[in-house]
Short mmCIF file of C-alpha atoms and ligand atoms in Angstrom, two decimals:
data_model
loop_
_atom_site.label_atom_id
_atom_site.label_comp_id
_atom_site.label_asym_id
_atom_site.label_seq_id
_atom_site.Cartn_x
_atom_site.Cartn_y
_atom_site.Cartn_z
CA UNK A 1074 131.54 16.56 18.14
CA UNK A 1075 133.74 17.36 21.43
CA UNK A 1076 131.17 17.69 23.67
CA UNK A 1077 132.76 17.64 27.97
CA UNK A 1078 129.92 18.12 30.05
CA UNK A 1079 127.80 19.82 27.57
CA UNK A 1080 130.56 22.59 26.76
CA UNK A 1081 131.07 23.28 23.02
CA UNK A 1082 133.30 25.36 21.35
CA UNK A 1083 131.12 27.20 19.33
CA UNK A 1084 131.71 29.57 16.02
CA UNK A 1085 129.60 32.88 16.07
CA UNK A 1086 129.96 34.41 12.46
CA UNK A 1087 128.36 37.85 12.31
CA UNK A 1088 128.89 37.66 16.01
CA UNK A 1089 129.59 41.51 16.70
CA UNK A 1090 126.20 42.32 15.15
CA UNK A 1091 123.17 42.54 16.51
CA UNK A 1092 121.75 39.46 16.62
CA UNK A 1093 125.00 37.79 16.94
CA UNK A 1094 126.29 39.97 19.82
CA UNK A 1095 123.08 38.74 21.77
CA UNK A 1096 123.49 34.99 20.96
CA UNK A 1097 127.44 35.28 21.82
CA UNK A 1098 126.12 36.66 25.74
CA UNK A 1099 123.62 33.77 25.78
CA UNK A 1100 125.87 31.01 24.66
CA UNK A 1101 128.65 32.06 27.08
CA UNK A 1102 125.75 32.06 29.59
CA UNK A 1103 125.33 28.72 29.23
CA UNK A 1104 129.30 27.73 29.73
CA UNK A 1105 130.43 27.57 26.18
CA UNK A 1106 133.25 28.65 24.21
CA UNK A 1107 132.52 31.15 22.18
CA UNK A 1108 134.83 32.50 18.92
CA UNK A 1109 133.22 35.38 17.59
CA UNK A 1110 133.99 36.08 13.66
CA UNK A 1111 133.12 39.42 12.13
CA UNK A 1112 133.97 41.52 9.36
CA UNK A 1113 132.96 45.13 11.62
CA UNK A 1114 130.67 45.96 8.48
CA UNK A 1115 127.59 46.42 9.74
CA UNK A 1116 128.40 44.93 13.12
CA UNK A 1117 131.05 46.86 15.76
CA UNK A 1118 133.90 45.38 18.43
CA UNK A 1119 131.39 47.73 20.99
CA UNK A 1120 128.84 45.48 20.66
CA UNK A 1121 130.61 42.81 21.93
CA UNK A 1122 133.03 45.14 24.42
CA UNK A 1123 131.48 43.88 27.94
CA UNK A 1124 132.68 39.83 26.41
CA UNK A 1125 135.92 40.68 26.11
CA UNK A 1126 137.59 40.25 29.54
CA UNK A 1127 135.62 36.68 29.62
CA UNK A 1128 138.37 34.07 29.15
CA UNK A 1129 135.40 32.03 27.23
CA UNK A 1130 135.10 34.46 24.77
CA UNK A 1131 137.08 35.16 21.96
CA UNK A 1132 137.01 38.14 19.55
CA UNK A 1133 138.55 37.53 15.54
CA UNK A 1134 138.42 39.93 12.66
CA UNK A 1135 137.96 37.78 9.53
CA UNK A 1136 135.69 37.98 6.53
CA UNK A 1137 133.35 34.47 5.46
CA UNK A 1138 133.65 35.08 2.25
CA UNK A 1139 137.51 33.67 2.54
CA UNK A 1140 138.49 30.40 4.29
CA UNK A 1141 138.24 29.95 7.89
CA UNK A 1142 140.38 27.05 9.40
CA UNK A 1143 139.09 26.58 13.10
CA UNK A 1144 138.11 23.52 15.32
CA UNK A 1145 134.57 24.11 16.82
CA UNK A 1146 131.56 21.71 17.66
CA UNK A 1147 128.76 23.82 16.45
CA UNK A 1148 128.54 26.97 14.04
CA UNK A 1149 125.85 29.73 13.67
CA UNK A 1150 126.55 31.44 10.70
CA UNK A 1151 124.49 35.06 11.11
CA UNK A 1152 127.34 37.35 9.20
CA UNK A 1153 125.61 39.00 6.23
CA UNK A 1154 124.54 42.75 6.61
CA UNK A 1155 120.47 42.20 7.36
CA UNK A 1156 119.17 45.83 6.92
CA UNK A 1157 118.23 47.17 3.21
CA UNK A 1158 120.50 50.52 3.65
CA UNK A 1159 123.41 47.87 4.48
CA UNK A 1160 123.21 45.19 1.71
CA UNK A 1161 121.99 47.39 -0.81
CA UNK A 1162 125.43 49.40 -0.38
CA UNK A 1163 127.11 46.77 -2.14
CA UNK A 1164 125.21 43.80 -3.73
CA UNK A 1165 128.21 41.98 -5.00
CA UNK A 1166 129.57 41.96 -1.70
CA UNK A 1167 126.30 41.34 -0.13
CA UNK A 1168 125.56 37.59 -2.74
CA UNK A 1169 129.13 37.27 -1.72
CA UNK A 1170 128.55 36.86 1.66
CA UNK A 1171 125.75 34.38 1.60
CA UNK A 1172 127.48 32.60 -1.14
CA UNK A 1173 130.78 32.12 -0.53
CA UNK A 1174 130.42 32.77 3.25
CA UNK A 1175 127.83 29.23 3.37
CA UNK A 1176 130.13 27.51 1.49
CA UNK A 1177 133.03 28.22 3.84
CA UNK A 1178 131.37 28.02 6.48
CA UNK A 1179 130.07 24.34 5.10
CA UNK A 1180 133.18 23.31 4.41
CA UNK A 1181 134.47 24.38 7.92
CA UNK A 1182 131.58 22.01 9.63
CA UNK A 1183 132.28 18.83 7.29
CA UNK A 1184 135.53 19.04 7.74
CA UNK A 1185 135.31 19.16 11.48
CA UNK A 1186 131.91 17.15 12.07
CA UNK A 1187 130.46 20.54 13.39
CA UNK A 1188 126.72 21.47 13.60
CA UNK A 1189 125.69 24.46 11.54
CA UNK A 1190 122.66 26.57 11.71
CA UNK A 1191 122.07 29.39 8.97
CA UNK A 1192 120.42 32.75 9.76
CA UNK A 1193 118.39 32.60 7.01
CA UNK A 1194 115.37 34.73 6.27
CA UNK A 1195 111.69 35.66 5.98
CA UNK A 1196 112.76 37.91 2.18
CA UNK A 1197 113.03 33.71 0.89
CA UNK A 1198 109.13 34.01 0.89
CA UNK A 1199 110.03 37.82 -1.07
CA UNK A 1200 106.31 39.53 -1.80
CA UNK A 1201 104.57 36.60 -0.34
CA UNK A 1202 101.04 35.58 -2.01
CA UNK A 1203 100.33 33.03 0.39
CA UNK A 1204 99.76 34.23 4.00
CA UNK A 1205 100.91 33.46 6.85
CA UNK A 1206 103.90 31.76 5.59
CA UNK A 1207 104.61 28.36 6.10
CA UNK A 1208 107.90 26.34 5.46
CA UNK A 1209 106.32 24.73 2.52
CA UNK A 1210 105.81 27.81 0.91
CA UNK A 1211 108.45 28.51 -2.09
CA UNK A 1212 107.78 32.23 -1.98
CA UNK A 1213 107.54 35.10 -4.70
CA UNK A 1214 111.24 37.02 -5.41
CA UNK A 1215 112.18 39.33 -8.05
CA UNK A 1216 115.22 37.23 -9.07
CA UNK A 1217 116.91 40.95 -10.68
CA UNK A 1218 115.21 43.64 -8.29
CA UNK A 1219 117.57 45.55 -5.69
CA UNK A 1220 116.53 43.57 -2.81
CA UNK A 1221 117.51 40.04 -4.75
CA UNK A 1222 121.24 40.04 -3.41
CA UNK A 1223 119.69 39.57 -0.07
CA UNK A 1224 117.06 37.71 -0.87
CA UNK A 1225 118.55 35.35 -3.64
CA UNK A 1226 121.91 34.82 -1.93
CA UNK A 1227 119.60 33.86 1.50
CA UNK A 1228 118.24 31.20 -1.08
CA UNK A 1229 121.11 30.24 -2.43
CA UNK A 1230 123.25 29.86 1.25
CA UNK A 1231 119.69 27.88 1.94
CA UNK A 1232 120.45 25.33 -1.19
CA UNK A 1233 123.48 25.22 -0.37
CA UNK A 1234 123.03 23.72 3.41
CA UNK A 1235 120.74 21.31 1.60
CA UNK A 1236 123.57 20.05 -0.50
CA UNK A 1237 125.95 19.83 1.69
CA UNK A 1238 123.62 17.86 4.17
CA UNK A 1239 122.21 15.65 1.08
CA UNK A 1240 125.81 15.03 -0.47
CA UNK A 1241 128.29 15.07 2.28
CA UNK A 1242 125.74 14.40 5.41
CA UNK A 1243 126.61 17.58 7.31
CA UNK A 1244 124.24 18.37 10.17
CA UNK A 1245 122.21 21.70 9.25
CA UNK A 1246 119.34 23.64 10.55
CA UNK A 1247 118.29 26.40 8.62
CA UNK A 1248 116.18 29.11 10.68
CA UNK A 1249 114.26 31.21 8.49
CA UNK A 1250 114.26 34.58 10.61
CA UNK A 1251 111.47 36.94 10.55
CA UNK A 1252 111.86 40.80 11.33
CA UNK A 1253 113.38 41.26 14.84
CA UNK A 1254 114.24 44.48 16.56
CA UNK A 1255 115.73 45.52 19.66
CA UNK A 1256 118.90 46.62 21.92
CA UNK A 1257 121.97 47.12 20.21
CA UNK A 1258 120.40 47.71 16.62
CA UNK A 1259 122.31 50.01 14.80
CA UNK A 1260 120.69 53.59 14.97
CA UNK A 1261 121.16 54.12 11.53
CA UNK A 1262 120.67 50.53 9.71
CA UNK A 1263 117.34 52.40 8.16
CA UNK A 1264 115.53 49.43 9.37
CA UNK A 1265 111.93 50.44 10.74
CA UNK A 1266 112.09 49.93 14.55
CA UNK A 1267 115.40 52.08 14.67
CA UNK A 1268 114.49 54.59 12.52
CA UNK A 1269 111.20 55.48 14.07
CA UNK A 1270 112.36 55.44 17.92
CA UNK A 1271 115.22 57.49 16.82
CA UNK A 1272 113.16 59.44 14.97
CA UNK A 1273 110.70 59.89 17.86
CA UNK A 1274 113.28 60.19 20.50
CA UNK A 1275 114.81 63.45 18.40
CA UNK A 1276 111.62 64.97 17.61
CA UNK A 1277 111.97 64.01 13.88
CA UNK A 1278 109.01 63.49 11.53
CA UNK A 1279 108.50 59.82 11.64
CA UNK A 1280 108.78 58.44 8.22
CA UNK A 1281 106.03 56.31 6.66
CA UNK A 1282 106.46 54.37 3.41
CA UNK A 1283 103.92 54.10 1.05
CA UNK A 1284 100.69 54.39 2.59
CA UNK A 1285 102.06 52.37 5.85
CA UNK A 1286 99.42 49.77 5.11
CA UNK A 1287 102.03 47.12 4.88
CA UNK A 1288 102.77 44.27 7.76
CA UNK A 1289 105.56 43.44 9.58
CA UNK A 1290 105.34 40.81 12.28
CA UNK A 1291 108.31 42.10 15.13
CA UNK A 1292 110.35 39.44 17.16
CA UNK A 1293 111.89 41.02 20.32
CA UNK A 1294 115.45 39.80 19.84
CA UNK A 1295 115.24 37.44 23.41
CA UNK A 1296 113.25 35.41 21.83
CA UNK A 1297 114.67 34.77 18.37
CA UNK A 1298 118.08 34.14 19.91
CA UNK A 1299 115.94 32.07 22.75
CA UNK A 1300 114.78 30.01 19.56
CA UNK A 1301 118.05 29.98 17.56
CA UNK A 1302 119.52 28.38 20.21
CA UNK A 1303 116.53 25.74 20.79
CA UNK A 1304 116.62 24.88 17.23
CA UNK A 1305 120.53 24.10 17.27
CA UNK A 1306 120.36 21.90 20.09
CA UNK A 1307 117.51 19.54 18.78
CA UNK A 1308 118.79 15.83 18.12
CA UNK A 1309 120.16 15.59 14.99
CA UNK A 1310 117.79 14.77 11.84
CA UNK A 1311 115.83 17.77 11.93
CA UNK A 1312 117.94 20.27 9.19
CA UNK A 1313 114.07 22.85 8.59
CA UNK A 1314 113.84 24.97 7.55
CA UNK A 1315 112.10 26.61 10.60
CA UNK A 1316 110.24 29.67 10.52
CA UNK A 1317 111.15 31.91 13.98
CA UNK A 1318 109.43 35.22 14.55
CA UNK A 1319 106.39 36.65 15.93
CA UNK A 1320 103.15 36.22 14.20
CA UNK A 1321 101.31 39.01 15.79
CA UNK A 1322 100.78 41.29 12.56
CA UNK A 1323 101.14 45.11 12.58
CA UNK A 1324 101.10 47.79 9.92
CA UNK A 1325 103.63 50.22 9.72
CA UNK A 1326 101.45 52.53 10.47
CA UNK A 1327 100.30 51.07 13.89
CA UNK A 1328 104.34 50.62 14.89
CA UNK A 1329 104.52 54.29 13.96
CA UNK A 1330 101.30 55.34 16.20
CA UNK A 1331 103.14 52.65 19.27
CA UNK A 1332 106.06 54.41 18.99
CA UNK A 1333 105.11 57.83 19.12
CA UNK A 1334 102.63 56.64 22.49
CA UNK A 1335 105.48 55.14 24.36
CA UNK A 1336 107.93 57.52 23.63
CA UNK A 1337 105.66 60.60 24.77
CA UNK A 1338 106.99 61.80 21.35
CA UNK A 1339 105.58 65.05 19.49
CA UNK A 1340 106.47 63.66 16.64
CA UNK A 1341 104.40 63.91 13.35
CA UNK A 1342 103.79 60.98 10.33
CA UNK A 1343 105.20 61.77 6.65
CA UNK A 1344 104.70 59.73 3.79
CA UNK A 1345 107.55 58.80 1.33
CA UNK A 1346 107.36 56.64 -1.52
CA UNK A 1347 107.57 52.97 -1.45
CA UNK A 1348 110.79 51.38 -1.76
CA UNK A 1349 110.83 48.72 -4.78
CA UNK A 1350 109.42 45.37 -4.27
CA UNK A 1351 108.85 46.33 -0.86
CA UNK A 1352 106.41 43.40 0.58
CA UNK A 1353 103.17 43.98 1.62
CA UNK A 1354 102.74 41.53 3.96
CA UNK A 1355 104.71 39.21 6.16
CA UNK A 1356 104.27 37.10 9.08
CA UNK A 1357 105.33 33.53 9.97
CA UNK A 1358 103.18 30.60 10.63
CA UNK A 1359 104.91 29.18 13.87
CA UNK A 1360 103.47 25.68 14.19
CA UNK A 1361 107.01 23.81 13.15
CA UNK A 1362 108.95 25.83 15.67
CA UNK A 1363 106.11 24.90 18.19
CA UNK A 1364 105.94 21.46 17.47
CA UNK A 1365 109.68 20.29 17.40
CA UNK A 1366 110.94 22.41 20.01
CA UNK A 1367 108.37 23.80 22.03
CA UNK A 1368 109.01 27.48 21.12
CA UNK A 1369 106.62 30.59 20.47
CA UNK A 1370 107.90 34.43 21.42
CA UNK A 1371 106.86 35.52 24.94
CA UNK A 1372 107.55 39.40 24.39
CA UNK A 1373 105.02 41.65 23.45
CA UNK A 1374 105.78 44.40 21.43
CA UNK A 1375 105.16 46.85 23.40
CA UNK A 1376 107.04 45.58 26.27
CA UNK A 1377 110.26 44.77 23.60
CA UNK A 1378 109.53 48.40 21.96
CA UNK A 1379 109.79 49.68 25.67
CA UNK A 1380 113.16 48.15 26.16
CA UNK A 1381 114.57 49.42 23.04
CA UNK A 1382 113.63 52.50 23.53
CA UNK A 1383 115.28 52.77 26.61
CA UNK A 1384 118.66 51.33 24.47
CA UNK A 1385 118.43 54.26 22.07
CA UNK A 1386 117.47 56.71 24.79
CA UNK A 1387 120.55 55.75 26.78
CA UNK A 1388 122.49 56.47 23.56
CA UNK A 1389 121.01 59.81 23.10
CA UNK A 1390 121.43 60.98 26.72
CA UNK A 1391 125.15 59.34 26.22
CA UNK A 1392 125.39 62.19 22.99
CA UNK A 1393 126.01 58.95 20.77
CA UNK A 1394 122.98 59.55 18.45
CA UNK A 1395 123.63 62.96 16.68
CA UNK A 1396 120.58 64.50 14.97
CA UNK A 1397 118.58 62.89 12.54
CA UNK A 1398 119.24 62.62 8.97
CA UNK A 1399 116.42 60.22 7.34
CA UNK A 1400 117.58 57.15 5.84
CA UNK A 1401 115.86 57.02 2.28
CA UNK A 1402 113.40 55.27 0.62
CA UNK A 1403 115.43 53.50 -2.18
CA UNK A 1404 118.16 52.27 0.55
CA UNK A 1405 121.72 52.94 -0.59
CA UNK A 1406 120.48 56.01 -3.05
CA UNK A 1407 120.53 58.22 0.07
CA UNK A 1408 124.15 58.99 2.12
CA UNK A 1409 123.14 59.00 6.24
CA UNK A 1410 124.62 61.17 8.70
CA UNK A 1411 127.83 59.41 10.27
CA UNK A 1412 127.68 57.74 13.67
CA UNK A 1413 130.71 58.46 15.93
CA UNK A 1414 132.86 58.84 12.68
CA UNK A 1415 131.36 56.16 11.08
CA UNK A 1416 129.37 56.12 7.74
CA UNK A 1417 126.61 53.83 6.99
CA UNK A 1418 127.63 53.23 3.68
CA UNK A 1419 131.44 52.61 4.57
CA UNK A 1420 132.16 49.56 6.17
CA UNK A 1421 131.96 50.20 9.99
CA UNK A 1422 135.08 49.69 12.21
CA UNK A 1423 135.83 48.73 15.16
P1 NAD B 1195 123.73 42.96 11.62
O1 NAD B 1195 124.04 43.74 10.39
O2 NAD B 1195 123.65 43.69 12.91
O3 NAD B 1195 124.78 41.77 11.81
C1 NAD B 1195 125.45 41.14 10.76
C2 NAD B 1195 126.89 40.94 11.19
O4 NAD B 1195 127.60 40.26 10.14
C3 NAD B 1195 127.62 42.27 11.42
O5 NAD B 1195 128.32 42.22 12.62
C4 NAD B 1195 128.55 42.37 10.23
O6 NAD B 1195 129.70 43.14 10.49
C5 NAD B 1195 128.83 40.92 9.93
N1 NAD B 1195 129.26 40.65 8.56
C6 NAD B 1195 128.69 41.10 7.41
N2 NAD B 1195 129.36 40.63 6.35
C7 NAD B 1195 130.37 39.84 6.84
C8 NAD B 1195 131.40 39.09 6.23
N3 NAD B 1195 131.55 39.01 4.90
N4 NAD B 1195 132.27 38.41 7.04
C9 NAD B 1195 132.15 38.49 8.39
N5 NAD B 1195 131.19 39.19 9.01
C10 NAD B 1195 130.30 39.86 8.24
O7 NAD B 1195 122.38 42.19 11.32
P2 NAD B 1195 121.48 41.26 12.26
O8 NAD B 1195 120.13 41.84 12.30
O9 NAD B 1195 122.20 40.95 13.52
O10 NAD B 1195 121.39 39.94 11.37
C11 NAD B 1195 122.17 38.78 11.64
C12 NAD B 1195 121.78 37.68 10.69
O11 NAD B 1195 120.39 37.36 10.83
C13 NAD B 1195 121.99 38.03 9.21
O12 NAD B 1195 122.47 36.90 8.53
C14 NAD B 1195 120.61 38.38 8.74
O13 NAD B 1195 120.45 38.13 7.36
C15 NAD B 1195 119.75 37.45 9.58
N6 NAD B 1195 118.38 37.98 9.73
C16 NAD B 1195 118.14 39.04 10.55
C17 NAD B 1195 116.86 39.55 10.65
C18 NAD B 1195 116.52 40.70 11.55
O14 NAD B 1195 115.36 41.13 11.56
N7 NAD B 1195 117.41 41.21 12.36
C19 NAD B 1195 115.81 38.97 9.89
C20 NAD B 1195 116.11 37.91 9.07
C21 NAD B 1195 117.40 37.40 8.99
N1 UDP B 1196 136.90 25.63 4.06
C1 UDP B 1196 137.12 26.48 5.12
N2 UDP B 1196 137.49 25.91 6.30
C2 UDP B 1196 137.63 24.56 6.47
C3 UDP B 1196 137.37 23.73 5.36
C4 UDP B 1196 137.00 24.28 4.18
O1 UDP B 1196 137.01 27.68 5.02
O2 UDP B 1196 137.96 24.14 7.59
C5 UDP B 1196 136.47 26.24 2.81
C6 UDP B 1196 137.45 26.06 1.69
O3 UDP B 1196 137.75 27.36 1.20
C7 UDP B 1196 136.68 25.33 0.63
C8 UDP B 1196 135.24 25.49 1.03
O4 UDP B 1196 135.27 25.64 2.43
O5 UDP B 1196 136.88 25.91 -0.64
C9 UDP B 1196 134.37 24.31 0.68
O6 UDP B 1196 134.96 23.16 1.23
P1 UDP B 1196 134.70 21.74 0.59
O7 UDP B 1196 135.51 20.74 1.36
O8 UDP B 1196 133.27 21.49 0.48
O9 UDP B 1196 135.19 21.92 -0.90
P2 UDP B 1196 136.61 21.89 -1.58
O10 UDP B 1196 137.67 22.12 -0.54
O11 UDP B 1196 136.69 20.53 -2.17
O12 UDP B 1196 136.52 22.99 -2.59
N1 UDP B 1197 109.72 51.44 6.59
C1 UDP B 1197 109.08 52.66 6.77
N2 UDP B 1197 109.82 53.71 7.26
C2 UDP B 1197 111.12 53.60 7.59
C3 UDP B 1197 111.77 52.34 7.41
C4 UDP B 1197 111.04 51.29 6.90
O1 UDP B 1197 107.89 52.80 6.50
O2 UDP B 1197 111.71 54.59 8.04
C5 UDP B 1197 108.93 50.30 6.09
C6 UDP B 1197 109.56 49.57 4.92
O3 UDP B 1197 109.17 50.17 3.71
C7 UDP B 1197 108.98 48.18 5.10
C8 UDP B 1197 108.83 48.01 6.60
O4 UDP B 1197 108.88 49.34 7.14
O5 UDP B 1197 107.70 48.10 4.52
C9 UDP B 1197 109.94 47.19 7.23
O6 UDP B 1197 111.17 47.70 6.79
P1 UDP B 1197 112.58 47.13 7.31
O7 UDP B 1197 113.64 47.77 6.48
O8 UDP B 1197 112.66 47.29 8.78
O9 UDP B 1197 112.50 45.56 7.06
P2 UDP B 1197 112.14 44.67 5.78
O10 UDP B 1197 111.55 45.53 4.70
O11 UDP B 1197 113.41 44.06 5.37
O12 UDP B 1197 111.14 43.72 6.30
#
């Protein structure tokens, strides 16, 4: 690894996303050169906009699931569409992208001696039985269900890293990322958070799935990125996986009734069905993340719902967030309004 004075040069893939657009500011923050990789499928070149002019920072249409040929120190491979609306659009493309994508991006760092982490994921536990969830915990997913090209190619990319570590000694962490929400998610990813302060903020019926009784722990997205970026820089030997999110529990039902308070919002609850293997219950027992590298989230939601509502409100007084048209229950069944010209269920564009 190159390292001169702690700078790296440092491979964002799924960088123009939301997650990734976040961790590119941070990492530039801290001196580094960043190369941002992304597709524009879920993720858009406005995200990342205010980077541009920064001579660190370096902007590059490309798609993981074809080779990559770059020379970095360190890569954090986030670029996989994370919402159900999104990967449910097209499931090839989605098993695709954790597939192939890993083992690019694998190949990349052993050719090149560079650090990977993997965004993995919470949906590895799928419809968990044992709760919270640790690391050890091998989970319970529907290997043929409509979530499983998320959830499956998340386990796969994950068996991959292992490999590669195990057979060709590449340096891995794998993060195993539990529901996290804030600025710059897309407005119309379906994903709860957004859909409920958009909802709320245009006066729309708030849509509850199921009975709401499910749980969702919610990481405000400074600290995920916060412990992303821990993880990576931990001496070497320590590949995870590591669980990073919040384990305060709420149902969807309680987000719903926090929303609708902060907001001011008149706003009423309706109920549509469950989507299929929906889980019941997530949230992530912590103590790993704790113990090797000192981190826990400091954001409460209601201070990180605050601040994303003020995102999405500054989009709706901006005219960018046109009136409401639900995203569905079963995901990709249902075709979303467009967003500045752009479809949901088209790949986005710059
Ligand atoms: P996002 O959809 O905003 O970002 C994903 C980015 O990857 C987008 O910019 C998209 O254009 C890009 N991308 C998709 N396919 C690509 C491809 N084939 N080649 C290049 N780029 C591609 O989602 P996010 O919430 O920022 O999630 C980022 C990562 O974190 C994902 O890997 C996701 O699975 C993981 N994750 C997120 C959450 C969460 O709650 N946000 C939870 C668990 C895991
Ligand atoms: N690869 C890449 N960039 C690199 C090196 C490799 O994208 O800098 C890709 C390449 O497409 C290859 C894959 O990573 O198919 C896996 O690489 P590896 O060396 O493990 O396998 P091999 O090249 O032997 O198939
Ligand atoms: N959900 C809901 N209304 C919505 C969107 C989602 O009740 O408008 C529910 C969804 O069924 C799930 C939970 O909220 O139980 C979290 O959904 P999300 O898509 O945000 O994340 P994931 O299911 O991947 O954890």
């Amino acid at each position: 690894m190159r390292v001169y004075n702690n700078q790296r040069r440092i491979l964002v893939t799924g960088g123009a996303g939301f997650l990734g657009s976040h961790l590119c500011e941070r990492l530039l923050a801290q001196g580094h050169d960043v190369l941002c990789v992304d597709n524009f499928f879920t993720g858009t070149r406005r995200n990342v906009e205010h980077l541009l002019g920064n001579p660190h920072f370096e902007l590059m249409r490309h798609d993981v699931t074809l080779p990559l040929y770059v020379e970095v120190d360190q890569v954090y491979n986030l670029a996989c569409p994370a919402s159900p609306v999104h990967y449910q659009h097209d499931p090839v493309q989605t098993t695709k992208t954790s597939v192939h994508g890993a083992i690019n991006m694998l190949g990349l760092a052993k050719r090149v001696h560079a650090r990977i982490l993997q965004a993995s994921t919470s949906e590895v536990y799928g419809d968990p039985d044992v709760h919270p969830q640790p690391e050890s915990y091998w989970g319970k997913v529907n290997p043929i269900g409509v979530r499983s090209c998320y959830d499956e190619g998340k386990r796969c990319a994950e068996t991959l890293f292992f490999d590669y570590h195990r057979q060709h000694g590449v340096d891995i962490r794998v993060a195993r990322i539990f529901n996290t929400y804030g600025p710059r998610m897309h407005p119309r990813d379906g994903r709860v958070v957004s859909n409920f302060i958009v909802q709320a903020l245009c006066g729309d019926p708030i849509t509850i799935y199921g009975e709401g009784l499910q749980t969702r722990s919610f990481c405000f997205v400074d600290d995920l990125v916060e412990g992303l970026n821990r993880f990576m820089e931990l001496a070497p030997g320590e590949p995870g996986p590591v669980n990073i999110g919040n384990p305060v529990e709420f149902t969807v039902r309680e987000l719903a009734q926090q929303v609708i308070r902060l907001t001011g919002s008149s706003s009423k609850l309706v109920f549509e069905p469950l989507p299929s293997d929906d889980p019941m219950q997530r949230r992530p027992d912590i103590r790993r993340a704790k113990e090797l590298f000192g981190w826990q989230p400091r954001v409460q939601l209601e201070k990180g719902l605050r601040k994303t509502i003020e995102y999405f409100d500054g989009l709706l007084t901006a005219g960018e967030l046109p009136a409401v048209q639900r995203a569905g229950t079963q995901g990709a069944a249902v075709v979303p309004a467009s967003v500045n010209g752009i479809t949901v269920h088209a790949p986005f564009d710059a």
